[in-house]
Amino acid sequence: SLPTLTTAARLSAGITVRTDDDGVARRYGYFFEVDGVAYPSLALAAAQLLRPDDAEALAQRAAGADHGRPGLPFARRGAFRTVRFSDVIEAPADSAPLRDALGGRAVLVGVSALGTEDYARTPLEGELPGIYVHASALAALLADRFVESERALGRWSGLVGVALLLAIAALGWRRESAGVVVGLAVGGVLTWLAFSAYAFRTGAWVNVLPVLLGVGLWLGVRLVFVYRRAADSRRQARAIRRAFQHYLAPAVVEALVQDPDRLRLGGERREITAFFSDVKGFTALAENMEPAELVEVLNEILGTMTEIILDCGGIIDKYIGDAIVAMFGAPLDQPDHAERACRAAARCQDALAEMRARFVAQGRPEVHVRIGLNSGPALVGNMGSERRFEYTMLGDTVNLAARLEGTNAQYGTRILCGEATAARVGAGVVLREVDRVQVKGRSRAVQVYEVVGERAEPVVVARLGRFAAALERYRAGAFAEARAAFEALSAEGDAPSAIFAERAAAYEQAPPPGDWAGVFVMTTK
């Protein structure tokens, strides 16, 4: 019976190893109670036998560690020296190796044979003899090294875990990359595990599961949002490409895909260059051609010009019959939008010259296109309704570009631009000042320039210099000198010079008023 055994034994102790619900031994009870009497565990009894002078202190230490049931810093198999019991029985009484192995030590006797019930699982091992649990408890008690939830890091672990979860949530709040979200979760888990490992080394027990579950839940929810947002972004990107691929350059379309906010309904004030083109005499052309042939010709003209405009970084605002309305400088910023527009206009005219030669060879009529350009502030954005809108431009800058397209007819030119455009163009485009014009609908005159091309032959450059000199004499009131110079240039095929020769001759007969500023007032669009 138990009383008989306890009376005969030097010290009684309990050997039961209690496990958690999952069958793993994480804590160790240094006391157990039988019939209202408290008995020490095997580890506590062995420690008191090994250090009899400290028996009371050891009991108090064990009782004070998580109320007598602390967690243990388990060691792996092999951390404790083991001796086969058969070797002890068979060894001579004066065996030196045995004396060295066991002398002055606490010796715990247990069963290690497979198939016995005295086996336990620890957080570091699978099944191992239960005596290892008692040995770990003995080592922890002697070293005063337990794993306790009540130690400093253990007490603060909850706050640390909450702070870590909040930090992960804050850092990943607006992240749209699944890789970044997963990286944050992995980083958070590794940080938490590192903290718990450090706490374990200091003797504090941290329950890692709640934070791991929290990170997993956050990761799952966040990935759902990320993938839904990615799916929405892909749908939006496809919609943008479908809507803009036919009148925006591919690079511009991709920029809009990356920043769809630029396409929200509404406008913004931007510096742009407006581009207007129109086929000269299109009405007469339409009357003399079959509809199918007319459509073919028009599509070739518009298609050729559109490709050039897009290649130069412009966008097509709209097609109005035979006219093209385009803009440079929006929706993407282009500091050189004026020069881009001038280059596009010049290249369009070069391509149209080749097209005219081909049309003539095919027996088709010659086709001429006039282009007007103007730079300045304009309201740019999506105009219309929520169900149907278009990206377009509004403002005085745009209106003047349209007027300048029509002004070409007055001077026999192909490309005219306003003074704001001319001021923004570098040496890569050849310009010549044509006149000071007050277009219909405006009260202020504007300097008008012809875009000659991206380059000019020396003879053309010389002719432009002669025109500038003649224009200066014309504005100074020396109409006879100006007329002679303009007539000479007109004889060389310069259309604007023919216009100025007629004006100079008229002013010779009827001089302008004294406050004349050399401004030509347009009475038609």
Coordinates of C-alpha atoms in Angstrom, one line a residue:
S1 CA 0.0 0.0 0.0
L2 CA 1.0 3.6 -0.4
P3 CA 1.5 4.2 3.4
T4 CA 3.7 1.1 3.6
L5 CA 5.8 2.2 0.6
T6 CA 6.2 5.8 1.9
T7 CA 7.3 4.6 5.3
A8 CA 9.9 2.3 3.9
A9 CA 11.2 4.8 1.3
R10 CA 13.6 7.5 2.2
L11 CA 11.5 10.0 0.2
S12 CA 8.3 9.6 -1.7
A13 CA 7.8 11.2 -5.1
G14 CA 5.3 11.2 -8.0
I15 CA 6.2 10.0 -11.5
T16 CA 3.1 11.0 -13.4
V17 CA 3.8 13.1 -16.5
R18 CA 0.8 15.2 -17.5
T19 CA 0.3 16.3 -21.1
D20 CA -1.7 19.0 -22.8
D21 CA -4.8 18.1 -24.8
D22 CA -2.7 17.3 -27.9
G23 CA -0.7 14.7 -26.0
V24 CA 2.5 16.9 -25.7
A25 CA 4.2 17.4 -22.4
R26 CA 5.1 21.1 -22.2
R27 CA 4.7 21.8 -18.5
Y28 CA 5.8 19.8 -15.4
G29 CA 4.0 19.5 -12.1
Y30 CA 6.5 19.5 -9.2
F31 CA 3.8 18.6 -6.7
F32 CA 0.9 16.1 -6.7
E33 CA -1.7 15.6 -4.0
V34 CA -3.0 12.3 -2.6
D35 CA -5.7 12.2 0.1
G36 CA -5.0 15.8 0.9
V37 CA -1.3 15.3 1.3
A38 CA 1.2 17.0 -1.1
Y39 CA 4.0 15.0 -2.4
P40 CA 7.0 16.1 -4.5
S41 CA 7.5 15.0 -8.0
L42 CA 10.4 12.7 -9.0
A43 CA 12.4 15.7 -10.2
L44 CA 11.9 17.8 -7.0
A45 CA 12.6 14.7 -4.8
A46 CA 15.8 14.0 -6.7
A47 CA 16.9 17.7 -6.4
Q48 CA 16.3 17.7 -2.7
L49 CA 18.3 14.5 -2.2
L50 CA 21.1 15.9 -4.3
R51 CA 21.1 19.2 -2.4
P52 CA 19.7 18.4 1.1
D53 CA 20.8 21.7 2.5
D54 CA 18.7 23.6 -0.1
A55 CA 15.7 21.2 0.1
E56 CA 13.3 23.9 1.4
A57 CA 14.6 26.5 -1.1
L58 CA 14.2 24.1 -4.0
A59 CA 10.6 23.3 -2.9
Q60 CA 9.8 27.1 -2.7
R61 CA 11.4 27.6 -6.1
A62 CA 9.3 24.9 -7.7
A63 CA 6.1 26.1 -6.0
G64 CA 6.8 29.7 -7.2
A65 CA 7.3 28.8 -10.8
D66 CA 3.9 29.2 -12.5
H67 CA 2.2 27.9 -9.3
G68 CA 4.2 24.7 -9.3
R69 CA 3.5 23.8 -13.0
P70 CA 6.0 25.7 -15.2
G71 CA 6.9 25.1 -18.8
L72 CA 10.3 23.3 -19.3
P73 CA 13.2 24.2 -21.6
F74 CA 13.3 20.7 -22.9
A75 CA 16.6 19.3 -24.2
R76 CA 16.8 16.9 -27.1
R77 CA 17.5 13.2 -26.8
G78 CA 21.2 12.8 -25.8
A79 CA 21.4 15.9 -23.7
F80 CA 21.6 13.7 -20.6
R81 CA 24.1 10.9 -20.0
T82 CA 22.5 7.5 -20.1
V83 CA 23.8 4.2 -18.6
R84 CA 22.3 0.8 -19.3
F85 CA 20.9 -0.7 -16.1
S86 CA 22.5 -4.1 -17.0
D87 CA 25.9 -2.4 -17.1
V88 CA 25.4 -1.2 -13.6
I89 CA 24.4 -4.7 -12.3
E90 CA 27.2 -6.5 -14.1
A91 CA 30.0 -4.0 -13.2
P92 CA 32.3 -4.7 -10.3
A93 CA 31.6 -2.6 -7.2
D94 CA 34.8 -0.7 -7.6
S95 CA 34.4 0.0 -11.3
A96 CA 36.1 3.3 -12.0
P97 CA 34.2 4.1 -15.2
L98 CA 30.9 3.5 -13.4
R99 CA 32.0 5.6 -10.4
D100 CA 33.0 8.5 -12.8
A101 CA 29.6 8.2 -14.6
L102 CA 27.4 8.1 -11.5
G103 CA 29.4 9.5 -8.6
G104 CA 28.0 12.7 -7.0
R105 CA 25.1 12.8 -9.5
A106 CA 21.3 12.5 -9.3
V107 CA 20.5 9.2 -11.0
L108 CA 17.0 8.7 -12.4
V109 CA 16.0 5.2 -13.3
G110 CA 13.4 4.7 -16.1
V111 CA 12.3 2.3 -18.8
S112 CA 13.4 2.9 -22.4
A113 CA 12.2 -0.3 -24.0
L114 CA 9.8 0.3 -27.0
G115 CA 6.3 -0.9 -26.4
T116 CA 6.1 0.3 -22.8
E117 CA 3.7 2.9 -21.6
D118 CA 6.4 5.1 -20.0
Y119 CA 6.8 7.2 -23.1
A120 CA 6.0 10.9 -23.7
R121 CA 6.1 13.5 -26.4
T122 CA 7.8 16.9 -26.0
P123 CA 7.8 20.0 -28.3
L124 CA 11.3 19.0 -29.6
E125 CA 10.9 15.2 -29.9
G126 CA 8.4 12.6 -30.9
E127 CA 8.0 9.7 -28.6
L128 CA 10.8 9.3 -26.0
P129 CA 11.2 7.7 -22.6
G130 CA 9.2 9.6 -19.9
I131 CA 12.3 9.6 -17.7
Y132 CA 13.7 12.3 -20.0
V133 CA 10.8 14.6 -18.9
H134 CA 11.8 14.1 -15.3
A135 CA 15.4 14.7 -16.2
S136 CA 14.5 18.0 -18.0
A137 CA 12.5 19.1 -15.0
L138 CA 15.4 18.3 -12.6
A139 CA 17.8 20.3 -14.7
A140 CA 15.5 23.2 -14.9
L141 CA 14.9 23.2 -11.2
L142 CA 18.6 23.1 -10.3
A143 CA 19.4 25.8 -12.8
D144 CA 16.3 27.9 -11.9
R145 CA 15.5 28.1 -15.6
F146 CA 11.8 27.6 -16.4
V147 CA 9.6 28.7 -19.2
E148 CA 6.9 30.8 -17.5
S149 CA 4.1 32.9 -18.8
E150 CA 4.4 35.2 -15.8
R151 CA 7.9 36.4 -16.7
A152 CA 8.3 39.8 -18.2
L153 CA 8.4 38.9 -21.8
G154 CA 5.6 36.4 -21.3
R155 CA 3.4 39.1 -19.7
W156 CA 4.0 41.5 -22.4
S157 CA 3.8 39.0 -25.3
G158 CA 0.1 39.8 -25.9
L159 CA 0.8 43.5 -26.5
V160 CA 3.8 42.6 -28.6
G161 CA 1.6 40.3 -30.7
V162 CA -1.2 42.9 -31.1
A163 CA 1.4 45.6 -32.1
L164 CA 2.9 43.2 -34.6
L165 CA -0.5 42.5 -36.2
L166 CA -1.3 46.2 -36.3
A167 CA 2.0 46.9 -37.9
I168 CA 1.5 44.2 -40.6
A169 CA -2.0 45.5 -41.3
A170 CA -0.9 49.1 -41.5
L171 CA 2.1 48.3 -43.8
G172 CA -0.1 46.1 -46.1
W173 CA -3.2 48.3 -46.1
R174 CA -2.8 49.8 -49.6
R175 CA -0.4 47.2 -51.0
E176 CA -1.7 45.8 -54.3
S177 CA 1.0 43.2 -54.9
A178 CA 0.3 39.7 -53.7
G179 CA 4.1 39.2 -53.4
V180 CA 4.4 42.2 -51.0
V181 CA 1.4 41.0 -49.0
V182 CA 2.8 37.5 -48.6
G183 CA 6.2 39.0 -47.9
L184 CA 4.8 41.1 -45.0
A185 CA 3.0 38.0 -43.6
V186 CA 6.1 35.9 -43.8
G187 CA 8.2 38.7 -42.2
G188 CA 5.6 39.1 -39.5
V189 CA 5.6 35.3 -38.7
L190 CA 9.4 35.2 -38.7
T191 CA 9.5 38.2 -36.4
W192 CA 7.0 36.7 -34.0
L193 CA 8.8 33.3 -34.0
A194 CA 12.1 35.1 -33.4
F195 CA 10.5 37.0 -30.5
S196 CA 9.0 33.8 -29.0
A197 CA 12.4 32.0 -29.4
Y198 CA 14.2 34.8 -27.6
A199 CA 11.5 34.8 -24.9
F200 CA 12.0 31.1 -24.5
R201 CA 15.7 31.5 -24.1
T202 CA 15.0 34.0 -21.3
G203 CA 12.6 31.6 -19.6
A204 CA 9.4 33.2 -20.7
W205 CA 6.6 31.2 -22.3
V206 CA 4.8 32.8 -25.3
N207 CA 1.7 31.3 -26.9
V208 CA 2.5 31.7 -30.6
L209 CA -0.7 30.3 -32.0
P210 CA -3.1 33.4 -31.7
V211 CA -0.7 35.7 -33.6
L212 CA 0.0 33.0 -36.2
L213 CA -3.7 32.6 -36.7
G214 CA -4.2 36.4 -36.8
V215 CA -1.5 36.7 -39.5
G216 CA -3.0 33.8 -41.5
L217 CA -6.5 35.4 -41.3
W218 CA -5.1 38.8 -42.4
L219 CA -3.2 37.2 -45.2
G220 CA -6.2 35.3 -46.5
V221 CA -8.5 38.4 -46.4
R222 CA -5.9 40.7 -47.9
L223 CA -5.1 38.3 -50.7
V224 CA -8.8 38.1 -51.6
F225 CA -8.9 41.9 -51.9
V226 CA -5.7 42.0 -53.8
Y227 CA -6.8 39.4 -56.3
R228 CA -10.2 41.0 -56.7
R229 CA -8.6 44.4 -57.2
A230 CA -6.2 42.8 -59.7
A231 CA -9.1 41.3 -61.6
D232 CA -10.9 44.7 -61.6
S233 CA -7.7 46.3 -62.8
R234 CA -7.4 43.8 -65.6
R235 CA -11.0 44.4 -66.7
Q236 CA -10.4 48.2 -66.5
A237 CA -7.2 47.9 -68.5
R238 CA -9.0 45.9 -71.2
A239 CA -11.7 48.5 -71.4
I240 CA -9.2 51.3 -71.7
R241 CA -7.3 49.5 -74.4
R242 CA -10.5 48.9 -76.3
A243 CA -11.6 52.5 -76.0
F244 CA -8.3 54.2 -76.8
Q245 CA -6.2 51.9 -79.0
H246 CA -7.6 53.3 -82.2
Y247 CA -6.7 57.0 -81.5
L248 CA -3.9 56.9 -79.0
A249 CA -0.3 55.8 -79.3
P250 CA 0.4 52.4 -77.6
A251 CA 2.7 54.1 -75.1
V252 CA 0.0 56.6 -74.2
V253 CA -2.6 53.8 -73.8
E254 CA -0.3 51.9 -71.4
A255 CA 0.3 55.1 -69.4
L256 CA -3.5 55.5 -69.0
V257 CA -3.8 51.8 -68.0
Q258 CA -1.2 52.5 -65.3
D259 CA -3.0 55.6 -64.1
P260 CA -6.7 55.3 -64.9
D261 CA -7.6 58.3 -62.7
R262 CA -6.6 60.5 -65.7
L263 CA -9.8 59.2 -67.4
R264 CA -12.4 60.2 -64.8
L265 CA -15.2 62.4 -66.0
G266 CA -14.1 66.1 -65.7
G267 CA -11.4 68.3 -67.0
E268 CA -8.2 69.9 -66.0
R269 CA -6.4 73.0 -67.3
R270 CA -3.2 72.0 -69.2
E271 CA -0.8 73.5 -71.6
I272 CA -1.3 71.8 -74.9
T273 CA -1.0 72.2 -78.7
A274 CA -4.2 71.8 -80.7
F275 CA -4.0 70.3 -84.2
F276 CA -6.7 70.9 -86.8
S277 CA -6.6 69.5 -90.3
D278 CA -9.1 69.7 -93.2
V279 CA -9.1 68.4 -96.8
K280 CA -9.2 71.3 -99.2
G281 CA -12.2 71.3 -101.5
F282 CA -13.6 68.1 -100.1
T283 CA -17.1 69.0 -101.1
A284 CA -16.2 69.3 -104.8
L285 CA -14.1 66.1 -104.4
A286 CA -17.1 64.2 -103.1
E287 CA -19.3 65.3 -106.0
N288 CA -16.8 63.9 -108.5
M289 CA -16.1 60.5 -107.0
E290 CA -18.2 57.4 -106.3
P291 CA -19.0 56.9 -102.6
A292 CA -16.9 53.8 -102.3
E293 CA -13.9 55.4 -103.9
L294 CA -14.3 58.5 -101.8
V295 CA -14.3 56.5 -98.6
E296 CA -11.2 54.6 -99.8
V297 CA -9.4 57.9 -100.5
L298 CA -10.5 59.5 -97.3
N299 CA -9.5 56.5 -95.2
E300 CA -6.1 56.5 -96.7
I301 CA -5.6 60.2 -96.0
L302 CA -6.9 60.0 -92.4
G303 CA -5.1 56.7 -91.8
T304 CA -1.8 58.0 -92.9
M305 CA -2.1 61.2 -90.9
T306 CA -3.3 59.4 -87.8
E307 CA -0.3 57.1 -87.8
I308 CA 2.1 60.1 -88.0
I309 CA 0.2 62.0 -85.3
L310 CA 0.3 59.0 -82.9
D311 CA 4.0 58.3 -83.7
C312 CA 4.8 61.9 -82.7
G313 CA 3.1 61.4 -79.4
G314 CA -0.2 63.1 -80.2
I315 CA -3.7 61.7 -79.6
I316 CA -6.8 61.9 -81.9
D317 CA -9.5 63.9 -80.3
K318 CA -12.1 63.2 -83.0
Y319 CA -12.7 62.8 -86.7
I320 CA -15.2 65.3 -88.1
G321 CA -16.0 64.1 -91.6
D322 CA -12.7 64.8 -93.5
A323 CA -11.2 66.7 -90.6
I324 CA -8.9 65.5 -87.9
V325 CA -8.8 67.1 -84.4
A326 CA -5.8 66.1 -82.4
M327 CA -3.8 67.3 -79.4
F328 CA -0.3 67.2 -78.0
G329 CA 0.6 67.5 -74.3
A330 CA -2.3 65.5 -72.9
P331 CA -3.2 63.2 -71.3
L332 CA 0.5 62.7 -70.6
D333 CA 2.9 65.6 -69.9
Q334 CA 5.0 66.6 -73.0
P335 CA 7.2 69.6 -72.4
D336 CA 7.9 69.7 -76.2
H337 CA 4.3 69.4 -77.3
A338 CA 4.5 72.3 -79.6
E339 CA 7.5 70.9 -81.5
R340 CA 5.9 67.5 -81.6
A341 CA 2.8 69.0 -83.3
C342 CA 4.9 70.9 -85.8
R343 CA 6.9 67.8 -86.7
A344 CA 3.7 65.8 -87.1
A345 CA 2.2 68.5 -89.4
A346 CA 5.3 68.7 -91.5
R347 CA 5.5 64.9 -91.8
C348 CA 1.8 64.7 -92.7
Q349 CA 2.4 67.1 -95.6
D350 CA 5.4 65.1 -96.8
A351 CA 3.4 61.9 -96.8
L352 CA 0.5 63.6 -98.5
A353 CA 2.8 64.9 -101.3
E354 CA 3.8 61.3 -102.0
M355 CA 0.1 60.3 -101.9
R356 CA -0.8 63.0 -104.4
A357 CA 1.7 61.8 -106.9
R358 CA 0.3 58.3 -106.6
F359 CA -3.3 59.6 -106.9
V360 CA -2.4 61.5 -110.1
A361 CA -0.8 58.3 -111.5
Q362 CA -4.0 56.5 -110.7
G363 CA -6.2 59.1 -112.4
R364 CA -7.5 60.4 -109.2
P365 CA -7.8 64.1 -108.3
E366 CA -5.0 65.8 -106.3
V367 CA -5.8 66.1 -102.6
H368 CA -4.5 68.9 -100.4
V369 CA -4.8 69.2 -96.7
R370 CA -4.6 72.4 -94.6
I371 CA -3.4 72.3 -91.0
G372 CA -3.7 74.8 -88.1
L373 CA -1.8 74.6 -84.9
N374 CA -1.9 76.6 -81.7
S375 CA -0.4 76.3 -78.2
G376 CA -1.6 77.4 -74.8
P377 CA -3.9 76.6 -71.9
A378 CA -7.0 74.5 -72.5
L379 CA -9.5 72.6 -70.6
V380 CA -8.7 68.9 -71.2
G381 CA -10.5 65.8 -70.0
N382 CA -13.5 63.5 -70.4
M383 CA -16.5 65.5 -71.5
G384 CA -20.0 64.0 -71.8
S385 CA -22.1 61.8 -69.6
E386 CA -21.3 59.0 -67.2
R387 CA -22.5 56.5 -69.9
R388 CA -20.8 58.1 -72.9
F389 CA -18.0 60.5 -72.9
E390 CA -14.9 61.4 -75.0
Y391 CA -11.5 62.8 -74.1
T392 CA -11.4 66.2 -75.7
M393 CA -10.2 69.8 -75.3
L394 CA -12.0 73.1 -75.0
G395 CA -10.9 76.8 -74.9
D396 CA -9.7 79.8 -76.8
T397 CA -6.4 78.0 -77.7
V398 CA -8.4 75.3 -79.5
N399 CA -10.6 77.8 -81.3
L400 CA -7.7 79.7 -82.6
A401 CA -6.1 76.5 -84.0
A402 CA -9.3 75.8 -85.9
R403 CA -9.3 79.4 -87.2
L404 CA -5.7 79.1 -88.4
E405 CA -6.5 76.0 -90.3
G406 CA -8.9 78.0 -92.4
T407 CA -6.5 81.0 -92.6
N408 CA -4.2 78.9 -94.8
A409 CA -6.7 79.5 -97.6
Q410 CA -6.0 83.2 -97.4
Y411 CA -2.2 82.8 -97.8
G412 CA -1.9 79.7 -100.0
T413 CA 0.0 77.9 -97.2
R414 CA -0.3 74.3 -95.9
I415 CA 0.5 74.7 -92.2
L416 CA 0.0 77.8 -90.0
C417 CA 0.6 78.1 -86.3
G418 CA 0.1 80.8 -83.7
E419 CA 2.8 82.9 -82.0
A420 CA 2.5 80.8 -78.8
T421 CA 3.5 77.7 -80.8
A422 CA 6.3 79.4 -82.6
A423 CA 7.7 80.6 -79.3
R424 CA 7.9 77.0 -78.0
V425 CA 9.5 75.5 -81.1
G426 CA 13.3 74.9 -81.2
A427 CA 15.7 74.9 -84.1
G428 CA 14.5 71.5 -85.2
V429 CA 11.6 73.1 -87.1
V430 CA 11.8 75.8 -89.8
L431 CA 9.3 78.6 -89.4
R432 CA 8.6 81.9 -91.1
E433 CA 6.5 84.7 -89.9
V434 CA 3.6 85.3 -92.3
D435 CA 1.4 88.1 -91.0
R436 CA -0.4 89.7 -88.1
V437 CA -3.9 88.5 -88.3
Q438 CA -7.1 89.2 -86.4
V439 CA -9.2 86.1 -87.1
K440 CA -13.0 86.2 -87.1
G441 CA -14.4 86.1 -83.5
R442 CA -11.3 87.5 -81.8
S443 CA -10.5 91.2 -80.9
R444 CA -6.8 90.7 -80.6
A445 CA -4.4 90.2 -83.5
V446 CA -2.0 87.3 -83.4
Q447 CA 1.4 86.7 -85.1
V448 CA 0.9 83.9 -87.6
Y449 CA 3.8 81.6 -88.7
E450 CA 4.1 79.1 -91.5
V451 CA 5.6 75.7 -90.6
V452 CA 8.0 75.2 -93.5
G453 CA 9.2 71.8 -92.4
E454 CA 11.7 70.0 -90.3
R455 CA 14.5 71.2 -92.5
A456 CA 14.9 73.5 -95.6
E457 CA 17.3 73.6 -98.5
P458 CA 19.7 76.6 -98.6
V459 CA 17.7 78.1 -101.5
V460 CA 14.5 78.0 -99.4
V461 CA 16.3 79.5 -96.4
A462 CA 17.5 82.4 -98.6
R463 CA 14.0 82.9 -100.0
L464 CA 12.6 83.0 -96.4
G465 CA 15.1 85.7 -95.6
R466 CA 14.1 87.8 -98.6
F467 CA 10.4 87.4 -97.5
A468 CA 11.2 88.6 -94.0
A469 CA 13.0 91.7 -95.4
A470 CA 10.1 92.4 -97.7
L471 CA 7.6 92.0 -94.9
E472 CA 9.6 94.5 -92.8
R473 CA 9.5 97.1 -95.6
Y474 CA 5.7 96.4 -96.0
R475 CA 5.1 97.1 -92.3
A476 CA 7.3 100.2 -92.5
G477 CA 5.0 101.6 -95.1
A478 CA 7.5 101.3 -98.0
F479 CA 4.9 99.7 -100.2
A480 CA 6.6 100.2 -103.5
E481 CA 9.8 98.5 -102.3
A482 CA 7.8 95.8 -100.7
R483 CA 5.7 95.2 -103.8
A484 CA 8.8 94.8 -106.0
A485 CA 10.3 92.3 -103.5
F486 CA 7.1 90.3 -103.1
E487 CA 6.6 90.2 -106.9
A488 CA 10.0 88.7 -107.4
L489 CA 9.3 86.0 -104.7
S490 CA 5.9 85.4 -106.2
A491 CA 7.5 84.7 -109.6
E492 CA 9.5 82.0 -107.9
G493 CA 6.2 80.3 -106.8
D494 CA 5.9 81.7 -103.3
A495 CA 2.1 81.9 -102.6
P496 CA 2.2 84.3 -99.6
S497 CA 4.3 86.7 -101.5
A498 CA 1.7 86.9 -104.3
I499 CA -0.9 87.9 -101.6
F500 CA 1.4 90.6 -100.2
A501 CA 2.3 92.0 -103.6
E502 CA -1.4 92.6 -104.3
R503 CA -1.9 94.3 -100.9
A504 CA 1.2 96.5 -101.3
A505 CA 0.0 97.6 -104.7
A506 CA -3.4 98.4 -103.3
Y507 CA -1.8 100.4 -100.5
E508 CA 0.3 102.3 -103.0
Q509 CA -2.9 103.5 -104.5
A510 CA -4.8 104.1 -101.3
P511 CA -2.5 104.2 -98.3
P512 CA -3.8 102.9 -94.9
P513 CA -4.7 105.2 -92.0
G514 CA -1.9 106.6 -89.8
D515 CA -2.6 104.2 -87.0
W516 CA -2.3 101.2 -89.2
A517 CA -0.3 98.4 -87.5
G518 CA 0.0 96.0 -90.4
V519 CA -2.8 93.8 -89.1
F520 CA -5.0 91.9 -91.6
V521 CA -8.6 91.5 -90.4
M522 CA -10.3 88.2 -91.4
T523 CA -13.9 88.5 -92.2
T524 CA -14.5 84.8 -92.8
K525 CA -13.6 81.7 -90.9

